[in-house]
Every structure is written in C-alpha cells, then in structure tokens.
Amino acid sequence: MVMTAEGLRARCARRMSLTPRGFADCSWLRQVFLEVPREEFVPDRVWWPARGDGARYPLIDRNEKPRAWLKAVYEPGAALITQIDDGTVAPTGPADGAFTSSISSPGVVIELLRHLAPEPGERILEIGTGSGYTTALLAHRAGAACVVTVEIDPCLAARAERRLRAVGLDPEIVTGDGEQGYARGAPYGRILSTASVRRIPRAWLRQLKPGGVLVTPLDSPFGYDLLVHLTGDGHGGASGRAVAQVEFMRVRGQRAQRPYTELGWPAELNTTQWRDLRVRADQSGQHITAATAEAACNW
Ligand SMILES: C[S@@+](CC[C@H](N)C(=O)[O-])C[C@H]1O[C@@H](n2cnc3c(N)ncnc32)[C@H](O)[C@@H]1O
C-alpha cells in the first residue's frame, strides 16, 4: 500500500508517541507536528547521513525515487543532509565532506521544542533557519508574527523564506550571524538555537527576557553535544542544566576547537553524569559544574 504524506506523518507521530523523548504529555506539540507538512521543507535532493557505497553519503532524489524520499522525510530518527561543505558540493550524486546544513530529524526537533515549551503569543528567536521546518512549527505554536529566525547562509535563508511563504507562514527571516541574535526583535521569551555552540553567545543572554528560556546544543568534552536549558535572570545571565544528549553542526564562527577548560568546563568530569551538570552563562563567560561539586561549594 502506498502511504500519503499525511499517512506517513500520522504514523511518524504515533511512533514518536511511544518513546520517552517524544511528545510526552505535550498535546500541543503533537498537534503542531500533525499540522505542518514537513515534506514542503525538504529539498528534492538530500543526502542520507550514513555512508553507503564507496564510503560516500548516498543522494535521495525525489524525482527518481519519490516513495523512498517521502519515507525518509518521515523517518523519526533521520536527519537529512541538505548542504555539504557550505554549499560547494552540488547535490548531483553521492558525496563526502562536512555536513553544514540539515533538516533535523523529527524526533530531535520534537525534543528541542518540548524543552523550549513556547507559549502562544510569545516572542521567539530561532538561530539556524536551515530548511525552515522548525520555524514553521514555532510559527504554528506561537503565531508567525512572534517568530524571528536567523540563518547565516543567504541561499538557505532565501529557500526557507520561499517554503514558509508557500505554506502561508510569514515569520521574520533574517540573513546574518545568529551569534549576534537579533536585537531589533528583543527581548525574547524563548531563544532556540538549532546549531551548536562551544560558548554561549553574550548577545543571546542580553536579548532574553527575565524568566525567558534559552535552549541550545552545547559542545561538550564527552564527544557529543549536550542540550542545555537555561532561564534568564534579566541581568544578562542565565542558568540551568543539561537535559539531553544531541548532535548538531556547529555555528560557523565556532568551528575551531578550543580547550574545554577555557570554555568554563571543569578539568575532570565523570562522563556518565552529564545529567548532573549545572550551566551558568553571563557576560563574563560560562561556568559548568557538577551538581555534587556545586553542593560541596555551598556547604
Ligand atoms: C541543523 S541546521 C538547522 C535545522 C533547521 N532548524 C531546520 O529545521 O531545518 C543548522 C543551521 O545553522 C546555520 N548556521 C550555522 N551558523 C550560523 C550562524 N552563526 N547564524 C545563523 N545560522 C547559522 C547553518 O547554515 C544551518 O542551516
């Protein structure tokens, strides 16, 4: 039986309802996932993120294999690669190189939004527009007029704008360096980055409302990113904790590696205890501590 996009979306939602990292008790999140046609945001040619023949990433071409393409669009755990090496590799066949843009997997996007917990009518800043899919989900939840999204790559920003307008959504799309946030739209009740950082940009902290929530993947010494959830203090600082293990591409300006001790990480860490990490970031830098160490300091 050939399933339609709607059928595959509903099946994907059912599968994501069964996992602890899925919708949990967020009925609004399930609702917006079902409302937004993900297939409208996925380019016709994308790379599958696991190496195939010749150790290259296989291309899935909608025109050649429409069913395989649509199935990939609604695979809960699959991110689809939309850009390699900052767009210097044309999507004409299997390829190799560094992933520089993707449409994150449905499962990961749902996890980000569950932690972000945006409310209707709340001002939201997204960094890393990519395909525009997460922007569309945010717009369905908060209202498009409340959403600003920043993408550094002009071609990606222009494509996302066309796709968002095609589905009738009109959020503000800014081409620029998202590390600067977007001061004109501040303050924000929610800030979400869909690219990972080594150092939480000061501008995001300044542009966050008191009590506002910042969710971003943060590079860690563990070999994966940690999704951190921080609450703004209204004085250019925010604090919170790590809530999940994730893997994202880095913001362009923070690709170069730096010693973790320069980035506020303690010299010794127990890699199994990432859940105990507490994160504080302010205008002077960021400080990551294990909850047990923190307790010992306060004692
Ligand atoms: C994982 S993709 C975003 C996925 C996107 N949210 C979606 O739903 O398709 C990360 C994006 O961050 C963008 N990016 C990287 N550095 C950036 C920066 N400094 N400012 C804004 N966007 C940036 C990349 O070009 C890429 O499109």
Tab-separated table of C-alpha atoms and ligand atoms in Angstrom:
chain	number	residue	atom	x	y	z
A	1	MET	CA	0.000	0.000	0.000
A	2	VAL	CA	1.354	3.444	-0.923
A	3	MET	CA	1.070	5.830	2.004
A	4	THR	CA	0.359	9.515	1.526
A	5	ALA	CA	2.381	12.254	3.222
A	6	GLU	CA	-0.471	12.694	5.741
A	7	GLY	CA	-0.492	8.948	6.454
A	8	LEU	CA	3.262	8.850	6.952
A	9	ARG	CA	3.127	11.937	9.184
A	10	ALA	CA	0.443	10.346	11.362
A	11	ARG	CA	2.476	7.125	11.552
A	12	CYS	CA	5.611	9.083	12.459
A	13	ALA	CA	3.639	10.859	15.228
A	14	ARG	CA	2.415	7.506	16.571
A	15	ARG	CA	5.975	6.177	16.661
A	16	MET	CA	7.191	9.291	18.448
A	17	SER	CA	4.395	8.983	20.997
A	18	LEU	CA	5.885	5.685	22.105
A	19	THR	CA	9.302	6.994	23.144
A	20	PRO	CA	10.166	8.897	26.339
A	21	ARG	CA	11.942	11.514	24.188
A	22	GLY	CA	8.819	12.037	22.052
A	23	PHE	CA	5.759	14.210	22.684
A	24	ALA	CA	5.438	13.126	26.360
A	25	ASP	CA	2.288	14.880	27.618
A	26	CYS	CA	2.581	17.857	25.233
A	27	SER	CA	-0.600	17.576	23.198
A	28	TRP	CA	0.098	20.979	21.555
A	29	LEU	CA	3.364	19.584	20.195
A	30	ARG	CA	1.691	16.552	18.637
A	31	GLN	CA	-0.888	18.904	17.172
A	32	VAL	CA	1.641	21.247	15.520
A	33	PHE	CA	3.653	18.276	14.244
A	34	LEU	CA	0.494	16.975	12.525
A	35	GLU	CA	-0.337	20.429	11.145
A	36	VAL	CA	2.982	21.191	9.430
A	37	PRO	CA	3.748	19.408	6.128
A	38	ARG	CA	7.411	18.501	6.643
A	39	GLU	CA	7.646	17.378	3.007
A	40	GLU	CA	7.209	21.022	1.937
A	41	PHE	CA	10.524	21.918	3.578
A	42	VAL	CA	12.748	19.035	2.478
A	43	PRO	CA	14.652	19.743	-0.763
A	44	ASP	CA	14.057	17.334	-3.667
A	45	ARG	CA	17.634	16.075	-3.341
A	46	VAL	CA	19.110	15.310	0.073
A	47	TRP	CA	21.909	13.120	1.344
A	48	TRP	CA	21.263	10.237	3.716
A	49	PRO	CA	23.559	10.724	6.746
A	50	ALA	CA	25.111	7.221	6.794
A	51	ARG	CA	27.911	6.282	4.419
A	52	GLY	CA	26.974	3.885	1.623
A	53	ASP	CA	28.850	2.513	-1.412
A	54	GLY	CA	32.332	3.946	-1.789
A	55	ALA	CA	32.057	5.338	1.763
A	56	ARG	CA	30.080	8.294	0.422
A	57	TYR	CA	26.740	9.693	1.572
A	58	PRO	CA	24.013	8.463	-0.811
A	59	LEU	CA	21.759	11.004	-2.502
A	60	ILE	CA	17.991	10.527	-2.318
A	61	ASP	CA	16.362	12.161	-5.328
A	62	ARG	CA	12.630	12.781	-5.078
A	63	ASN	CA	12.224	12.687	-8.873
A	64	GLU	CA	13.919	9.312	-9.176
A	65	LYS	CA	12.605	7.642	-6.009
A	66	PRO	CA	9.573	9.566	-4.729
A	67	ARG	CA	8.492	6.867	-2.271
A	68	ALA	CA	11.941	6.411	-0.730
A	69	TRP	CA	12.273	10.198	-0.454
A	70	LEU	CA	8.902	10.581	1.313
A	71	LYS	CA	9.665	7.670	3.620
A	72	ALA	CA	12.968	9.336	4.572
A	73	VAL	CA	11.138	12.612	5.253
A	74	TYR	CA	9.008	10.881	7.903
A	75	GLU	CA	11.625	8.613	9.479
A	76	PRO	CA	11.542	9.711	13.166
A	77	GLY	CA	15.282	9.336	13.746
A	78	ALA	CA	16.652	10.542	10.415
A	79	ALA	CA	18.192	13.959	9.861
A	80	LEU	CA	18.518	14.631	6.125
A	81	ILE	CA	21.596	16.442	4.911
A	82	THR	CA	20.776	19.485	2.821
A	83	GLN	CA	24.221	21.047	2.477
A	84	ILE	CA	27.807	19.775	2.422
A	85	ASP	CA	30.904	21.976	2.777
A	86	ASP	CA	28.938	25.239	2.908
A	87	GLY	CA	27.225	24.527	-0.419
A	88	THR	CA	30.346	23.892	-2.507
A	89	VAL	CA	29.197	20.287	-3.191
A	90	ALA	CA	26.320	20.082	-5.693
A	91	PRO	CA	23.532	17.574	-4.906
A	92	THR	CA	24.117	15.571	-8.053
A	93	GLY	CA	25.178	12.237	-6.559
A	94	PRO	CA	26.765	10.502	-3.564
A	95	ALA	CA	29.186	12.826	-1.806
A	96	ASP	CA	31.646	13.215	1.006
A	97	GLY	CA	32.502	16.227	3.145
A	98	ALA	CA	31.383	18.086	6.244
A	99	PHE	CA	27.651	18.471	6.881
A	100	THR	CA	26.891	22.183	7.077
A	101	SER	CA	23.081	22.178	6.986
A	102	SER	CA	20.384	19.592	7.528
A	103	ILE	CA	16.738	19.248	8.341
A	104	SER	CA	16.967	17.812	11.830
A	105	SER	CA	15.139	14.525	12.431
A	106	PRO	CA	11.502	14.733	13.549
A	107	GLY	CA	12.488	13.158	16.873
A	108	VAL	CA	15.178	15.725	17.619
A	109	VAL	CA	13.018	18.679	16.598
A	110	ILE	CA	10.255	17.439	18.893
A	111	GLU	CA	12.733	17.088	21.739
A	112	LEU	CA	14.014	20.657	21.225
A	113	LEU	CA	10.505	22.079	21.212
A	114	ARG	CA	9.398	20.048	24.215
A	115	HIS	CA	12.199	21.579	26.264
A	116	LEU	CA	11.642	25.041	24.802
A	117	ALA	CA	7.919	24.893	25.681
A	118	PRO	CA	6.915	28.054	23.790
A	119	GLU	CA	3.556	29.618	24.606
A	120	PRO	CA	1.119	31.146	22.114
A	121	GLY	CA	1.900	34.826	21.558
A	122	GLU	CA	5.425	34.608	22.961
A	123	ARG	CA	8.312	36.270	21.104
A	124	ILE	CA	10.744	33.644	19.860
A	125	LEU	CA	14.207	33.887	18.309
A	126	GLU	CA	15.487	30.870	16.369
A	127	ILE	CA	19.119	30.618	15.277
A	128	GLY	CA	19.778	28.355	12.274
A	129	THR	CA	16.733	28.530	9.979
A	130	GLY	CA	18.046	25.788	7.678
A	131	SER	CA	15.057	24.375	5.801
A	132	GLY	CA	12.539	26.495	7.741
A	133	TYR	CA	10.778	23.427	9.165
A	134	THR	CA	11.406	24.172	12.858
A	135	THR	CA	10.464	27.800	12.164
A	136	ALA	CA	7.132	26.575	10.781
A	137	LEU	CA	6.434	24.526	13.908
A	138	LEU	CA	7.291	27.529	16.100
A	139	ALA	CA	5.049	29.759	13.987
A	140	HIS	CA	2.147	27.319	14.354
A	141	ARG	CA	2.562	27.342	18.116
A	142	ALA	CA	3.339	30.994	18.891
A	143	GLY	CA	1.931	32.756	15.824
A	144	ALA	CA	4.149	33.640	12.853
A	145	ALA	CA	4.286	37.331	13.806
A	146	CYS	CA	6.041	36.355	17.065
A	147	VAL	CA	8.857	34.395	15.396
A	148	VAL	CA	12.216	35.709	14.146
A	149	THR	CA	14.678	33.266	12.604
A	150	VAL	CA	18.307	33.947	11.644
A	151	GLU	CA	20.272	31.974	9.042
A	152	ILE	CA	23.857	32.758	8.086
A	153	ASP	CA	23.701	31.226	4.603
A	154	PRO	CA	21.862	33.538	2.171
A	155	CYS	CA	20.822	30.715	-0.209
A	156	LEU	CA	19.342	28.667	2.636
A	157	ALA	CA	17.599	31.725	4.092
A	158	ALA	CA	16.048	32.569	0.705
A	159	ARG	CA	14.877	28.984	0.142
A	160	ALA	CA	13.400	28.751	3.656
A	161	GLU	CA	11.574	32.028	3.078
A	162	ARG	CA	10.031	30.687	-0.152
A	163	ARG	CA	8.951	27.451	1.548
A	164	LEU	CA	7.466	29.250	4.572
A	165	ARG	CA	5.536	31.676	2.350
A	166	ALA	CA	4.327	28.725	0.233
A	167	VAL	CA	2.628	27.205	3.269
A	168	GLY	CA	1.166	30.578	4.242
A	169	LEU	CA	3.545	31.468	7.089
A	170	ASP	CA	5.135	34.892	7.463
A	171	PRO	CA	7.740	34.888	10.258
A	172	GLU	CA	10.630	37.383	10.079
A	173	ILE	CA	13.600	35.773	8.313
A	174	VAL	CA	16.954	37.445	8.831
A	175	THR	CA	20.120	36.613	6.903
A	176	GLY	CA	23.038	37.147	9.249
A	177	ASP	CA	25.211	35.832	12.011
A	178	GLY	CA	22.885	34.354	14.616
A	179	GLU	CA	25.597	34.618	17.258
A	180	GLN	CA	24.608	38.287	17.384
A	181	GLY	CA	20.984	37.325	17.982
A	182	TYR	CA	18.596	39.929	16.608
A	183	ALA	CA	18.438	42.953	18.884
A	184	ARG	CA	15.654	44.664	16.937
A	185	GLY	CA	13.180	41.984	17.960
A	186	ALA	CA	14.349	41.627	21.591
A	187	PRO	CA	13.518	40.829	24.303
A	188	TYR	CA	12.550	37.218	23.633
A	189	GLY	CA	10.617	34.854	25.863
A	190	ARG	CA	12.259	31.912	24.121
A	191	ILE	CA	15.548	31.540	22.229
A	192	LEU	CA	16.281	28.309	20.380
A	193	SER	CA	19.490	27.518	18.558
A	194	THR	CA	19.466	24.614	16.115
A	195	ALA	CA	23.233	24.856	15.633
A	196	SER	CA	25.593	24.000	18.445
A	197	VAL	CA	27.919	26.397	20.252
A	198	ARG	CA	31.098	25.928	22.233
A	199	ARG	CA	30.484	29.217	24.046
A	200	ILE	CA	27.003	30.620	24.633
A	201	PRO	CA	26.915	33.989	22.842
A	202	ARG	CA	26.540	37.005	25.128
A	203	ALA	CA	24.006	38.594	22.764
A	204	TRP	CA	21.551	35.727	23.357
A	205	LEU	CA	21.792	36.263	27.106
A	206	ARG	CA	21.268	40.025	26.737
A	207	GLN	CA	18.249	39.509	24.472
A	208	LEU	CA	16.496	37.001	26.746
A	209	LYS	CA	13.632	38.266	28.922
A	210	PRO	CA	13.839	37.779	32.704
A	211	GLY	CA	12.471	34.271	33.223
A	212	GLY	CA	12.810	33.564	29.476
A	213	VAL	CA	14.120	30.202	28.284
A	214	LEU	CA	17.202	29.581	26.156
A	215	VAL	CA	17.661	26.112	24.637
A	216	THR	CA	20.833	25.309	22.738
A	217	PRO	CA	23.107	22.385	21.945
A	218	LEU	CA	26.439	22.966	23.709
A	219	ASP	CA	29.608	21.185	22.617
A	220	SER	CA	30.959	19.029	25.445
A	221	PRO	CA	34.165	17.091	26.194
A	222	PHE	CA	32.108	13.855	26.054
A	223	GLY	CA	32.181	13.537	22.247
A	224	TYR	CA	28.587	14.718	21.756
A	225	ASP	CA	26.622	17.917	22.329
A	226	LEU	CA	24.506	18.478	25.400
A	227	LEU	CA	21.181	20.191	25.016
A	228	VAL	CA	21.105	22.857	27.715
A	229	HIS	CA	18.023	24.573	29.119
A	230	LEU	CA	18.740	27.938	30.754
A	231	THR	CA	16.471	30.511	32.374
A	232	GLY	CA	17.313	34.215	32.015
A	233	ASP	CA	17.933	36.316	35.140
A	234	GLY	CA	17.171	39.674	33.487
A	235	HIS	CA	20.752	40.904	34.021
A	236	GLY	CA	22.484	39.364	31.003
A	237	GLY	CA	22.907	35.977	32.650
A	238	ALA	CA	21.104	32.643	32.625
A	239	SER	CA	21.440	29.352	34.412
A	240	GLY	CA	20.119	25.837	34.147
A	241	ARG	CA	21.203	22.346	33.250
A	242	ALA	CA	21.863	19.768	30.582
A	243	VAL	CA	18.671	17.965	29.562
A	244	ALA	CA	19.652	15.616	26.716
A	245	GLN	CA	22.464	14.255	24.557
A	246	VAL	CA	22.235	15.511	20.982
A	247	GLU	CA	24.414	16.039	17.909
A	248	PHE	CA	24.326	19.247	15.889
A	249	MET	CA	26.506	21.082	13.427
A	250	ARG	CA	28.436	23.985	14.917
A	251	VAL	CA	27.637	27.667	14.304
A	252	ARG	CA	30.055	28.831	11.622
A	253	GLY	CA	32.014	31.184	13.868
A	254	GLN	CA	32.746	28.467	16.457
A	255	ARG	CA	34.011	25.611	14.321
A	256	ALA	CA	37.586	25.870	15.581
A	257	GLN	CA	38.293	23.687	18.584
A	258	ARG	CA	39.293	25.316	21.898
A	259	PRO	CA	40.472	23.762	25.160
A	260	TYR	CA	37.412	22.951	27.275
A	261	THR	CA	38.956	24.493	30.370
A	262	GLU	CA	38.938	27.852	28.505
A	263	LEU	CA	35.212	27.361	27.959
A	264	GLY	CA	34.241	27.007	31.598
A	265	TRP	CA	34.396	23.213	31.839
A	266	PRO	CA	35.966	21.618	34.894
A	267	ALA	CA	39.249	19.802	34.252
A	268	GLU	CA	37.855	16.470	35.474
A	269	LEU	CA	34.453	15.123	34.627
A	270	ASN	CA	32.601	11.871	35.016
A	271	THR	CA	31.206	11.294	31.534
A	272	THR	CA	28.328	9.155	32.811
A	273	GLN	CA	26.978	12.013	34.906
A	274	TRP	CA	26.086	14.604	32.298
A	275	ARG	CA	22.604	14.906	33.839
A	276	ASP	CA	24.165	16.353	36.984
A	277	LEU	CA	25.789	19.240	35.145
A	278	ARG	CA	24.734	22.759	36.008
A	279	VAL	CA	25.376	25.514	33.488
A	280	ARG	CA	25.637	29.231	34.187
A	281	ALA	CA	26.413	31.777	31.494
A	282	ASP	CA	26.678	35.533	31.808
A	283	GLN	CA	28.507	38.464	30.272
A	284	SER	CA	31.788	37.309	31.840
A	285	GLY	CA	31.692	33.770	30.371
A	286	GLN	CA	30.231	30.355	31.130
A	287	HIS	CA	30.721	28.028	34.050
A	288	ILE	CA	29.846	24.354	34.043
A	289	THR	CA	29.835	22.449	37.305
A	290	ALA	CA	28.762	19.051	38.522
A	291	ALA	CA	25.798	19.373	40.884
A	292	THR	CA	27.689	17.455	43.554
A	293	ALA	CA	30.654	19.865	43.349
A	294	GLU	CA	28.252	22.818	43.488
A	295	ALA	CA	26.658	21.430	46.633
A	296	ALA	CA	30.091	20.965	48.192
A	297	CYS	CA	30.980	24.619	47.427
A	298	ASN	CA	27.789	25.907	49.004
A	299	TRP	CA	28.131	23.798	52.035
B	1	LIG	C1	20.888	21.783	11.845
B	1	LIG	S1	20.714	23.092	10.703
B	1	LIG	C2	19.168	23.814	11.155
B	1	LIG	C3	17.984	22.947	11.006
B	1	LIG	C4	16.714	23.756	10.926
B	1	LIG	N1	16.285	24.217	12.199
B	1	LIG	C5	15.633	23.011	10.192
B	1	LIG	O1	14.572	22.753	10.763
B	1	LIG	O2	15.824	22.703	9.022
B	1	LIG	C6	21.818	24.335	11.345
B	1	LIG	C7	21.773	25.630	10.558
B	1	LIG	O3	22.501	26.626	11.264
B	1	LIG	C8	23.040	27.501	10.301
B	1	LIG	N2	24.077	28.310	10.940
B	1	LIG	C9	25.365	27.988	11.215
B	1	LIG	N3	25.990	29.018	11.814
B	1	LIG	C10	25.075	30.014	11.933
B	1	LIG	C11	25.108	31.335	12.468
B	1	LIG	N4	26.220	31.834	13.019
B	1	LIG	N5	23.987	32.071	12.393
B	1	LIG	C12	22.855	31.591	11.844
B	1	LIG	N6	22.754	30.356	11.311
B	1	LIG	C13	23.848	29.577	11.366
B	1	LIG	C14	23.536	26.558	9.218
B	1	LIG	O4	23.745	27.247	7.992
B	1	LIG	C15	22.407	25.537	9.182
B	1	LIG	O5	21.457	25.871	8.213
